[in-house]
Amino acid sequence: MGHCRKDICTIVLTNKCNLNCSYCWVSKIPHDFPKKVIDLEFAKRGILDYYKQTGSNYIGFFASGEPTLELDMMKEIVEYTKDLIGDIKVELQTNGVFNENVFEWISKNVNIIWVSADGPIEINDLNRKARNGIGSGIVIEKNIKKLIEYINTTDSKLLVGIRSTIGNFNVFKQKELIDYYYNLGIRAIYVDQICAEVSEEGTENKFLTGQVDSLIFAKEFYEAYEYAKNKGVFYGTIATMNFDEEVNVSCRSLIPMPHLTPDGIVSSCEMCYEEGSPLDVFVYGKWNKEKKLIDYDEEKINKIKSRTIDNLYECKECKFIKHCAGSCAGETVNETGSLYKKNDRLCSIVKYLGERIELNTGVYPHLHP
């Protein structure tokens, strides 16, 4: 489904996390860095502004850390949004490491859960460990099983999907990844390469240990895609998220759709959480605590909206431009320093897969998390 369809207000709850994943940029920050939680009044105001502007009833919880660590805050935000709108749709991105308390609440209050996990326990635990060095796979598997059992034994319409990170540790094991989650009851999986750290360094210094060559990723993804399709599993990645329909912009960050952060800013991109970041181009609002209002920057909004296929001059002649539109805007700015430059890494993946995966076959059932 064209990713710009994802008409959602995302609440970035906290930078606190219960894991220490080796490829996560947060793991590079000292453990005593200031822990932050979103201001509840800011979250409420952002949701109100978003609803008044769009009429959408869709909210999501995300974090540079783990959102379920702030369960009480999630509860308050959901109750406020229900009071404001009525019937709402709630999405949660989680690392899957949570207790019974959290399970009880999310099973009854969340519509879509994307669990970040990287395959069978022995593969997942290579990188996704707790602060004490113990792998997270056993707990993730237990919680997925409980969620699927809950779905199968109630009339719940809850969707549980997987969001996996792909590196050299699992790029050749994607079929095993599909089988593992299929056997747990999962039928929706998105996978993406290890993301380059957001930093001021040049592109050549941004790629992380474990990151896999883009063409290798594309070839192995395609084989896994065909395998998943034969098993009745939806299998996607950022490069294919617009293969189902023609688009003018690549993703929801360019609408822009809000991400409300613990730093009191409104960012259109989930890769940007603070002012002054190398991705500051996506920051278009700031919480005014005294006035209890969000100050929106119209100049920034217009800049964000300008990243359309008409302004991607390096991509003008590409036959896949209407199914890519420059692909992920955040990763492109991070890796090229520009909203409009071609991201060669993503471009190579789009072209390889675009030649092999049929386009315009009908709107995809799942939006990229």
mmCIF file of C-alpha atoms in Angstrom:
data_model
loop_
_atom_site.group_PDB
_atom_site.id
_atom_site.type_symbol
_atom_site.label_atom_id
_atom_site.label_comp_id
_atom_site.label_asym_id
_atom_site.label_seq_id
_atom_site.Cartn_x
_atom_site.Cartn_y
_atom_site.Cartn_z
ATOM 1 C CA MET A 1 0.000 0.000 0.000
ATOM 2 C CA GLY A 2 1.349 3.427 -0.823
ATOM 3 C CA HIS A 3 2.983 4.376 2.448
ATOM 4 C CA CYS A 4 1.642 7.915 2.276
ATOM 5 C CA ARG A 5 -1.755 6.349 3.013
ATOM 6 C CA LYS A 6 -0.614 5.750 6.587
ATOM 7 C CA ASP A 7 -2.609 8.580 8.105
ATOM 8 C CA ILE A 8 -1.370 8.126 11.675
ATOM 9 C CA CYS A 9 -0.257 10.272 14.595
ATOM 10 C CA THR A 10 2.749 8.600 16.198
ATOM 11 C CA ILE A 11 3.576 9.120 19.855
ATOM 12 C CA VAL A 12 7.262 8.525 20.580
ATOM 13 C CA LEU A 13 6.841 7.746 24.265
ATOM 14 C CA THR A 14 10.353 7.418 25.649
ATOM 15 C CA ASN A 15 14.031 6.832 24.973
ATOM 16 C CA LYS A 16 14.194 4.264 27.795
ATOM 17 C CA CYS A 17 14.739 0.670 26.718
ATOM 18 C CA ASN A 18 15.001 -2.759 28.314
ATOM 19 C CA LEU A 19 17.232 -4.130 25.536
ATOM 20 C CA ASN A 20 20.704 -3.271 24.268
ATOM 21 C CA CYS A 21 20.602 -4.303 20.604
ATOM 22 C CA SER A 22 24.052 -4.190 19.045
ATOM 23 C CA TYR A 23 22.980 -2.444 15.832
ATOM 24 C CA CYS A 24 20.795 0.197 17.515
ATOM 25 C CA TRP A 25 22.119 3.762 17.562
ATOM 26 C CA VAL A 26 20.833 4.138 21.146
ATOM 27 C CA SER A 27 23.293 1.436 22.280
ATOM 28 C CA LYS A 28 26.136 3.802 21.363
ATOM 29 C CA ILE A 29 24.953 6.405 23.856
ATOM 30 C CA PRO A 30 26.290 6.133 27.457
ATOM 31 C CA HIS A 31 23.923 4.237 29.746
ATOM 32 C CA ASP A 32 23.613 7.261 32.031
ATOM 33 C CA PHE A 33 22.163 9.495 29.290
ATOM 34 C CA PRO A 34 19.074 11.470 30.394
ATOM 35 C CA LYS A 35 15.956 9.299 30.311
ATOM 36 C CA LYS A 36 12.993 11.100 28.793
ATOM 37 C CA VAL A 37 9.244 10.518 28.629
ATOM 38 C CA ILE A 38 6.828 12.522 26.508
ATOM 39 C CA ASP A 39 4.888 15.361 28.168
ATOM 40 C CA LEU A 40 1.277 14.142 28.429
ATOM 41 C CA GLU A 41 -0.182 17.588 27.694
ATOM 42 C CA PHE A 42 1.974 17.849 24.573
ATOM 43 C CA ALA A 43 0.818 14.409 23.405
ATOM 44 C CA LYS A 44 -2.821 15.360 23.927
ATOM 45 C CA ARG A 45 -2.436 18.636 22.066
ATOM 46 C CA GLY A 46 -0.638 16.946 19.160
ATOM 47 C CA ILE A 47 -3.398 14.351 18.834
ATOM 48 C CA LEU A 48 -6.059 17.073 18.968
ATOM 49 C CA ASP A 49 -4.329 19.120 16.248
ATOM 50 C CA TYR A 50 -3.877 16.024 14.113
ATOM 51 C CA TYR A 51 -7.509 14.963 14.437
ATOM 52 C CA LYS A 52 -8.800 18.469 13.666
ATOM 53 C CA GLN A 53 -6.600 18.598 10.562
ATOM 54 C CA THR A 54 -7.208 15.091 9.178
ATOM 55 C CA GLY A 55 -10.224 13.547 10.891
ATOM 56 C CA SER A 56 -8.197 10.333 11.212
ATOM 57 C CA ASN A 57 -8.753 8.059 14.218
ATOM 58 C CA TYR A 58 -5.375 6.289 13.890
ATOM 59 C CA ILE A 59 -2.658 6.644 16.549
ATOM 60 C CA GLY A 60 0.543 4.694 17.078
ATOM 61 C CA PHE A 61 3.080 4.154 19.841
ATOM 62 C CA PHE A 62 6.753 4.008 18.981
ATOM 63 C CA ALA A 63 9.967 4.918 20.752
ATOM 64 C CA SER A 64 13.679 5.203 20.329
ATOM 65 C CA GLY A 65 13.419 2.954 23.382
ATOM 66 C CA GLU A 66 10.556 0.571 24.289
ATOM 67 C CA PRO A 67 7.058 2.101 24.544
ATOM 68 C CA THR A 68 5.616 -0.605 26.813
ATOM 69 C CA LEU A 69 7.906 0.644 29.589
ATOM 70 C CA GLU A 70 5.468 3.557 29.827
ATOM 71 C CA LEU A 71 2.239 1.562 30.026
ATOM 72 C CA ASP A 72 0.464 4.097 32.255
ATOM 73 C CA MET A 73 1.214 6.853 29.759
ATOM 74 C CA MET A 74 -0.119 4.711 26.909
ATOM 75 C CA LYS A 75 -3.288 4.079 28.890
ATOM 76 C CA GLU A 76 -3.860 7.791 29.510
ATOM 77 C CA ILE A 77 -3.238 8.705 25.875
ATOM 78 C CA VAL A 78 -5.582 6.008 24.579
ATOM 79 C CA GLU A 79 -8.344 7.040 26.989
ATOM 80 C CA TYR A 80 -7.945 10.687 26.000
ATOM 81 C CA THR A 81 -8.102 9.799 22.297
ATOM 82 C CA LYS A 82 -11.208 7.652 22.787
ATOM 83 C CA ASP A 83 -12.890 10.508 24.638
ATOM 84 C CA LEU A 84 -11.921 12.869 21.812
ATOM 85 C CA ILE A 85 -12.775 10.711 18.816
ATOM 86 C CA GLY A 86 -14.726 7.655 19.927
ATOM 87 C CA ASP A 87 -13.753 4.561 17.964
ATOM 88 C CA ILE A 88 -9.986 4.579 17.382
ATOM 89 C CA LYS A 89 -7.319 2.391 15.787
ATOM 90 C CA VAL A 90 -4.146 1.833 17.811
ATOM 91 C CA GLU A 91 -0.822 0.526 16.526
ATOM 92 C CA LEU A 92 2.143 -0.478 18.682
ATOM 93 C CA GLN A 93 5.748 -1.151 17.740
ATOM 94 C CA THR A 94 7.420 -3.144 20.496
ATOM 95 C CA ASN A 95 10.508 -5.271 21.041
ATOM 96 C CA GLY A 96 8.205 -7.969 22.417
ATOM 97 C CA VAL A 97 9.803 -8.041 25.861
ATOM 98 C CA PHE A 98 6.971 -7.199 28.223
ATOM 99 C CA ASN A 99 5.191 -8.674 31.238
ATOM 100 C CA GLU A 100 1.702 -10.063 31.862
ATOM 101 C CA ASN A 101 0.374 -6.657 32.857
ATOM 102 C CA VAL A 102 1.348 -5.195 29.505
ATOM 103 C CA PHE A 103 0.029 -8.230 27.625
ATOM 104 C CA GLU A 104 -3.392 -7.940 29.266
ATOM 105 C CA TRP A 105 -3.728 -4.295 28.288
ATOM 106 C CA ILE A 106 -2.391 -4.409 24.735
ATOM 107 C CA SER A 107 -4.363 -7.530 23.834
ATOM 108 C CA LYS A 108 -7.566 -5.601 24.534
ATOM 109 C CA ASN A 109 -6.610 -2.070 23.457
ATOM 110 C CA VAL A 110 -4.280 -2.374 20.481
ATOM 111 C CA ASN A 111 -5.339 -3.219 16.913
ATOM 112 C CA ILE A 112 -1.955 -3.744 15.254
ATOM 113 C CA ILE A 113 1.210 -4.932 16.989
ATOM 114 C CA TRP A 114 4.543 -5.034 15.168
ATOM 115 C CA VAL A 115 7.117 -7.013 17.111
ATOM 116 C CA SER A 116 10.765 -6.219 16.387
ATOM 117 C CA ALA A 117 12.592 -9.544 16.264
ATOM 118 C CA ASP A 118 15.113 -11.126 13.935
ATOM 119 C CA GLY A 119 14.172 -14.776 13.512
ATOM 120 C CA PRO A 120 14.662 -18.022 15.454
ATOM 121 C CA ILE A 121 15.931 -17.562 19.001
ATOM 122 C CA GLU A 122 19.554 -18.450 18.233
ATOM 123 C CA ILE A 123 19.654 -15.813 15.452
ATOM 124 C CA ASN A 124 17.605 -13.163 17.252
ATOM 125 C CA ASP A 125 19.833 -13.391 20.318
ATOM 126 C CA LEU A 126 23.010 -12.627 18.402
ATOM 127 C CA ASN A 127 22.109 -8.935 18.556
ATOM 128 C CA ARG A 128 18.917 -8.438 20.553
ATOM 129 C CA LYS A 129 20.059 -8.835 24.151
ATOM 130 C CA ALA A 130 18.948 -7.348 27.445
ATOM 131 C CA ARG A 131 21.249 -5.029 29.387
ATOM 132 C CA ASN A 132 22.515 -8.053 31.353
ATOM 133 C CA GLY A 133 23.584 -9.820 28.156
ATOM 134 C CA ILE A 134 20.762 -12.373 28.131
ATOM 135 C CA GLY A 135 19.024 -12.856 24.792
ATOM 136 C CA SER A 136 15.444 -11.693 24.329
ATOM 137 C CA GLY A 137 14.233 -14.485 22.041
ATOM 138 C CA ILE A 138 12.613 -16.748 24.629
ATOM 139 C CA VAL A 139 10.471 -13.932 26.027
ATOM 140 C CA ILE A 140 9.535 -12.690 22.539
ATOM 141 C CA GLU A 141 8.465 -16.170 21.453
ATOM 142 C CA LYS A 142 6.391 -16.634 24.606
ATOM 143 C CA ASN A 143 4.603 -13.322 24.110
ATOM 144 C CA ILE A 144 3.918 -13.968 20.416
ATOM 145 C CA LYS A 145 2.432 -17.361 21.280
ATOM 146 C CA LYS A 146 0.217 -15.753 23.932
ATOM 147 C CA LEU A 147 -0.975 -13.078 21.514
ATOM 148 C CA ILE A 148 -1.770 -15.606 18.779
ATOM 149 C CA GLU A 149 -3.548 -17.846 21.294
ATOM 150 C CA TYR A 150 -5.591 -14.855 22.436
ATOM 151 C CA ILE A 151 -6.578 -14.128 18.820
ATOM 152 C CA ASN A 152 -7.498 -17.764 18.163
ATOM 153 C CA THR A 153 -9.612 -18.141 21.301
ATOM 154 C CA THR A 154 -11.510 -14.853 21.137
ATOM 155 C CA ASP A 155 -13.205 -12.800 18.450
ATOM 156 C CA SER A 156 -10.225 -10.426 18.457
ATOM 157 C CA LYS A 157 -9.301 -8.697 15.168
ATOM 158 C CA LEU A 158 -5.808 -7.980 16.489
ATOM 159 C CA LEU A 159 -3.021 -8.201 13.912
ATOM 160 C CA VAL A 160 0.389 -9.368 15.088
ATOM 161 C CA GLY A 161 3.194 -8.801 12.593
ATOM 162 C CA ILE A 162 6.972 -8.994 12.680
ATOM 163 C CA ARG A 163 9.473 -6.251 11.843
ATOM 164 C CA SER A 164 12.920 -7.832 11.370
ATOM 165 C CA THR A 165 16.299 -6.225 10.889
ATOM 166 C CA ILE A 166 18.474 -7.902 8.263
ATOM 167 C CA GLY A 167 22.264 -7.989 8.440
ATOM 168 C CA ASN A 168 25.021 -10.417 7.536
ATOM 169 C CA PHE A 169 23.909 -12.574 10.472
ATOM 170 C CA ASN A 170 20.552 -13.492 8.899
ATOM 171 C CA VAL A 171 20.430 -12.317 5.274
ATOM 172 C CA PHE A 172 20.843 -15.899 4.023
ATOM 173 C CA LYS A 173 18.410 -17.249 6.596
ATOM 174 C CA GLN A 174 15.255 -15.394 5.609
ATOM 175 C CA LYS A 175 13.374 -18.581 4.686
ATOM 176 C CA GLU A 176 14.135 -19.944 8.150
ATOM 177 C CA LEU A 177 12.881 -16.643 9.567
ATOM 178 C CA ILE A 178 9.627 -17.009 7.623
ATOM 179 C CA ASP A 179 9.166 -20.629 8.711
ATOM 180 C CA TYR A 180 9.825 -19.803 12.348
ATOM 181 C CA TYR A 181 7.240 -17.027 12.538
ATOM 182 C CA TYR A 182 4.785 -18.925 10.323
ATOM 183 C CA ASN A 183 4.835 -21.784 12.818
ATOM 184 C CA LEU A 184 4.103 -19.290 15.594
ATOM 185 C CA GLY A 185 1.034 -18.086 13.657
ATOM 186 C CA ILE A 186 2.436 -14.919 12.035
ATOM 187 C CA ARG A 187 1.270 -14.015 8.511
ATOM 188 C CA ALA A 188 2.735 -10.513 8.063
ATOM 189 C CA ILE A 189 6.469 -9.726 8.056
ATOM 190 C CA TYR A 190 8.437 -6.636 7.082
ATOM 191 C CA VAL A 191 12.230 -6.785 6.894
ATOM 192 C CA ASP A 192 14.770 -4.008 6.349
ATOM 193 C CA GLN A 193 18.541 -3.636 6.271
ATOM 194 C CA ILE A 194 20.400 -2.426 9.342
ATOM 195 C CA CYS A 195 19.886 1.325 9.351
ATOM 196 C CA ALA A 196 22.852 3.668 9.201
ATOM 197 C CA GLU A 197 23.419 5.624 12.400
ATOM 198 C CA VAL A 198 22.077 9.177 12.335
ATOM 199 C CA SER A 199 25.202 11.317 12.582
ATOM 200 C CA GLU A 200 27.114 14.195 11.023
ATOM 201 C CA GLU A 201 29.739 11.846 9.600
ATOM 202 C CA GLY A 202 30.059 11.344 5.867
ATOM 203 C CA THR A 203 28.139 8.559 4.182
ATOM 204 C CA GLU A 204 31.170 6.298 3.934
ATOM 205 C CA ASN A 205 31.433 6.213 7.739
ATOM 206 C CA LYS A 206 27.764 5.641 8.496
ATOM 207 C CA PHE A 207 27.261 1.981 7.806
ATOM 208 C CA LEU A 208 27.361 -0.315 10.776
ATOM 209 C CA THR A 209 29.153 -3.550 11.489
ATOM 210 C CA GLY A 210 26.931 -6.348 10.279
ATOM 211 C CA GLN A 211 25.280 -4.354 7.515
ATOM 212 C CA VAL A 212 24.876 -6.393 4.360
ATOM 213 C CA ASP A 213 25.558 -5.382 0.754
ATOM 214 C CA SER A 214 22.405 -3.974 -0.840
ATOM 215 C CA LEU A 215 22.377 -6.226 -3.887
ATOM 216 C CA ILE A 216 22.859 -9.308 -1.730
ATOM 217 C CA PHE A 217 19.967 -8.113 0.414
ATOM 218 C CA ALA A 218 17.791 -7.585 -2.679
ATOM 219 C CA LYS A 219 18.545 -11.033 -4.148
ATOM 220 C CA GLU A 220 17.958 -12.859 -0.887
ATOM 221 C CA PHE A 221 14.843 -10.808 -0.152
ATOM 222 C CA TYR A 222 13.343 -11.724 -3.512
ATOM 223 C CA GLU A 223 13.854 -15.448 -2.952
ATOM 224 C CA ALA A 224 12.305 -15.118 0.507
ATOM 225 C CA TYR A 225 9.448 -13.037 -0.914
ATOM 226 C CA GLU A 226 8.511 -15.780 -3.365
ATOM 227 C CA TYR A 227 8.831 -18.399 -0.635
ATOM 228 C CA ALA A 228 6.611 -16.399 1.715
ATOM 229 C CA LYS A 229 3.999 -15.827 -0.988
ATOM 230 C CA ASN A 230 3.686 -19.581 -1.527
ATOM 231 C CA LYS A 231 3.069 -20.020 2.219
ATOM 232 C CA GLY A 232 0.438 -17.280 2.349
ATOM 233 C CA VAL A 233 2.692 -14.859 4.250
ATOM 234 C CA PHE A 234 2.892 -11.165 3.372
ATOM 235 C CA TYR A 235 6.588 -10.245 3.095
ATOM 236 C CA GLY A 236 7.674 -6.670 2.481
ATOM 237 C CA THR A 237 10.464 -4.127 2.832
ATOM 238 C CA ILE A 238 10.876 -0.351 2.507
ATOM 239 C CA ALA A 239 11.870 -0.686 -1.156
ATOM 240 C CA THR A 240 8.596 -2.442 -2.046
ATOM 241 C CA MET A 241 6.180 -0.458 0.124
ATOM 242 C CA ASN A 242 4.840 1.481 -2.903
ATOM 243 C CA PHE A 243 4.851 -1.365 -5.425
ATOM 244 C CA ASP A 244 1.087 -1.775 -5.138
ATOM 245 C CA GLU A 245 0.135 1.645 -6.511
ATOM 246 C CA GLU A 246 1.634 4.760 -8.103
ATOM 247 C CA VAL A 247 2.594 7.525 -5.670
ATOM 248 C CA ASN A 248 3.779 11.108 -5.806
ATOM 249 C CA VAL A 249 5.635 10.970 -2.474
ATOM 250 C CA SER A 250 7.453 8.022 -0.969
ATOM 251 C CA CYS A 251 6.227 7.975 2.612
ATOM 252 C CA ARG A 252 4.018 9.556 5.257
ATOM 253 C CA SER A 253 6.874 11.747 6.496
ATOM 254 C CA LEU A 254 6.282 13.946 3.448
ATOM 255 C CA ILE A 255 2.563 14.615 4.052
ATOM 256 C CA PRO A 256 3.717 15.342 6.830
ATOM 257 C CA MET A 257 2.351 12.952 9.475
ATOM 258 C CA PRO A 258 3.344 13.851 13.057
ATOM 259 C CA HIS A 259 5.724 12.070 15.417
ATOM 260 C CA LEU A 260 5.392 13.632 18.868
ATOM 261 C CA THR A 261 8.650 13.177 20.762
ATOM 262 C CA PRO A 262 9.923 13.344 24.370
ATOM 263 C CA ASP A 263 11.918 16.430 23.377
ATOM 264 C CA GLY A 264 8.678 18.313 22.715
ATOM 265 C CA ILE A 265 9.074 18.509 18.962
ATOM 266 C CA VAL A 266 6.858 17.408 16.101
ATOM 267 C CA SER A 267 8.896 15.496 13.557
ATOM 268 C CA SER A 268 7.575 13.945 10.373
ATOM 269 C CA CYS A 269 10.191 11.181 10.444
ATOM 270 C CA GLU A 270 10.649 8.417 13.014
ATOM 271 C CA MET A 271 14.433 8.734 12.596
ATOM 272 C CA CYS A 272 14.420 12.310 13.942
ATOM 273 C CA TYR A 273 13.678 12.905 17.627
ATOM 274 C CA GLU A 274 15.357 16.205 18.427
ATOM 275 C CA GLU A 275 16.161 19.666 17.106
ATOM 276 C CA GLY A 276 19.631 20.102 15.665
ATOM 277 C CA SER A 277 19.753 16.533 14.408
ATOM 278 C CA PRO A 278 21.243 15.924 10.940
ATOM 279 C CA LEU A 279 17.600 15.206 10.055
ATOM 280 C CA ASP A 280 16.344 18.543 11.421
ATOM 281 C CA VAL A 281 14.652 19.221 8.068
ATOM 282 C CA PHE A 282 11.831 16.959 9.319
ATOM 283 C CA VAL A 283 11.185 18.996 12.506
ATOM 284 C CA TYR A 284 8.126 21.174 11.841
ATOM 285 C CA GLY A 285 6.610 21.885 15.236
ATOM 286 C CA LYS A 286 7.591 22.650 18.827
ATOM 287 C CA TRP A 287 5.647 22.437 22.098
ATOM 288 C CA ASN A 288 5.021 25.788 23.739
ATOM 289 C CA LYS A 289 4.587 24.702 27.348
ATOM 290 C CA GLU A 290 3.494 28.114 28.614
ATOM 291 C CA LYS A 291 0.755 28.564 26.024
ATOM 292 C CA LYS A 292 -0.124 24.840 25.901
ATOM 293 C CA LEU A 293 0.078 25.061 22.121
ATOM 294 C CA ILE A 294 2.287 23.638 19.391
ATOM 295 C CA ASP A 295 4.041 26.220 17.246
ATOM 296 C CA TYR A 296 4.118 24.927 13.680
ATOM 297 C CA ASP A 297 6.697 26.097 11.150
ATOM 298 C CA GLU A 298 4.935 26.572 7.811
ATOM 299 C CA GLU A 299 8.209 27.093 5.982
ATOM 300 C CA LYS A 300 9.455 23.710 7.207
ATOM 301 C CA ILE A 301 6.135 22.079 6.298
ATOM 302 C CA ASN A 302 6.364 23.418 2.748
ATOM 303 C CA LYS A 303 9.967 22.191 2.485
ATOM 304 C CA ILE A 304 8.945 18.705 3.584
ATOM 305 C CA LYS A 305 6.024 18.654 1.148
ATOM 306 C CA SER A 306 8.299 19.685 -1.722
ATOM 307 C CA ARG A 307 9.930 16.253 -1.875
ATOM 308 C CA THR A 308 7.740 14.932 -4.681
ATOM 309 C CA ILE A 309 8.626 13.016 -7.832
ATOM 310 C CA ASP A 310 8.602 16.346 -9.709
ATOM 311 C CA ASN A 311 11.597 17.550 -7.661
ATOM 312 C CA LEU A 312 13.679 14.360 -7.731
ATOM 313 C CA TYR A 313 15.758 15.451 -10.708
ATOM 314 C CA GLU A 314 18.249 12.581 -10.544
ATOM 315 C CA CYS A 315 15.375 10.100 -10.745
ATOM 316 C CA LYS A 316 13.377 11.691 -13.576
ATOM 317 C CA GLU A 317 14.109 8.997 -16.158
ATOM 318 C CA CYS A 318 13.715 6.005 -13.863
ATOM 319 C CA LYS A 319 10.811 3.753 -14.846
ATOM 320 C CA PHE A 320 10.138 2.960 -11.201
ATOM 321 C CA ILE A 321 9.893 6.547 -10.001
ATOM 322 C CA LYS A 322 6.133 6.323 -9.377
ATOM 323 C CA HIS A 323 6.624 3.175 -7.279
ATOM 324 C CA CYS A 324 9.566 4.563 -5.329
ATOM 325 C CA ALA A 325 9.428 8.381 -5.293
ATOM 326 C CA GLY A 326 12.947 8.452 -3.878
ATOM 327 C CA SER A 327 12.146 5.752 -1.280
ATOM 328 C CA CYS A 328 12.663 6.392 2.454
ATOM 329 C CA ALA A 329 13.122 10.140 2.957
ATOM 330 C CA GLY A 330 14.820 9.805 6.355
ATOM 331 C CA GLU A 331 17.420 7.314 5.198
ATOM 332 C CA THR A 332 18.057 9.408 2.091
ATOM 333 C CA VAL A 333 18.708 12.613 4.044
ATOM 334 C CA ASN A 334 20.869 10.697 6.505
ATOM 335 C CA GLU A 335 22.970 9.075 3.796
ATOM 336 C CA THR A 336 23.122 11.856 1.173
ATOM 337 C CA GLY A 337 22.546 15.045 3.194
ATOM 338 C CA SER A 338 19.692 16.064 0.879
ATOM 339 C CA LEU A 339 15.955 15.534 0.539
ATOM 340 C CA TYR A 340 16.263 15.335 -3.233
ATOM 341 C CA LYS A 341 19.390 13.353 -4.052
ATOM 342 C CA LYS A 342 19.244 9.751 -5.224
ATOM 343 C CA ASN A 343 19.998 7.201 -2.517
ATOM 344 C CA ASP A 344 22.107 4.725 -4.484
ATOM 345 C CA ARG A 345 21.746 2.001 -1.850
ATOM 346 C CA LEU A 346 17.952 2.056 -1.855
ATOM 347 C CA CYS A 347 17.850 2.697 -5.599
ATOM 348 C CA SER A 348 19.713 -0.519 -6.373
ATOM 349 C CA ILE A 349 17.239 -2.517 -4.264
ATOM 350 C CA VAL A 350 14.174 -0.885 -5.830
ATOM 351 C CA LYS A 351 15.422 -1.535 -9.362
ATOM 352 C CA TYR A 352 16.363 -5.156 -8.693
ATOM 353 C CA LEU A 353 13.033 -5.956 -7.054
ATOM 354 C CA GLY A 354 11.000 -3.798 -9.434
ATOM 355 C CA GLU A 355 12.163 -5.930 -12.357
ATOM 356 C CA ARG A 356 10.947 -9.084 -10.617
ATOM 357 C CA ILE A 357 7.929 -8.267 -8.455
ATOM 358 C CA GLU A 358 4.704 -7.498 -10.273
ATOM 359 C CA LEU A 359 3.488 -3.938 -9.728
ATOM 360 C CA ASN A 360 -0.059 -2.619 -9.273
ATOM 361 C CA THR A 361 -1.599 -5.945 -8.269
ATOM 362 C CA GLY A 362 -3.930 -4.382 -5.716
ATOM 363 C CA VAL A 363 -3.497 -2.448 -2.501
ATOM 364 C CA TYR A 364 -1.315 -4.312 -0.015
ATOM 365 C CA PRO A 365 -3.083 -5.508 3.153
ATOM 366 C CA HIS A 366 -0.394 -4.133 5.493
ATOM 367 C CA LEU A 367 1.311 -0.754 5.727
ATOM 368 C CA HIS A 368 5.012 -0.646 6.518
ATOM 369 C CA PRO A 369 5.400 -0.193 10.302
#
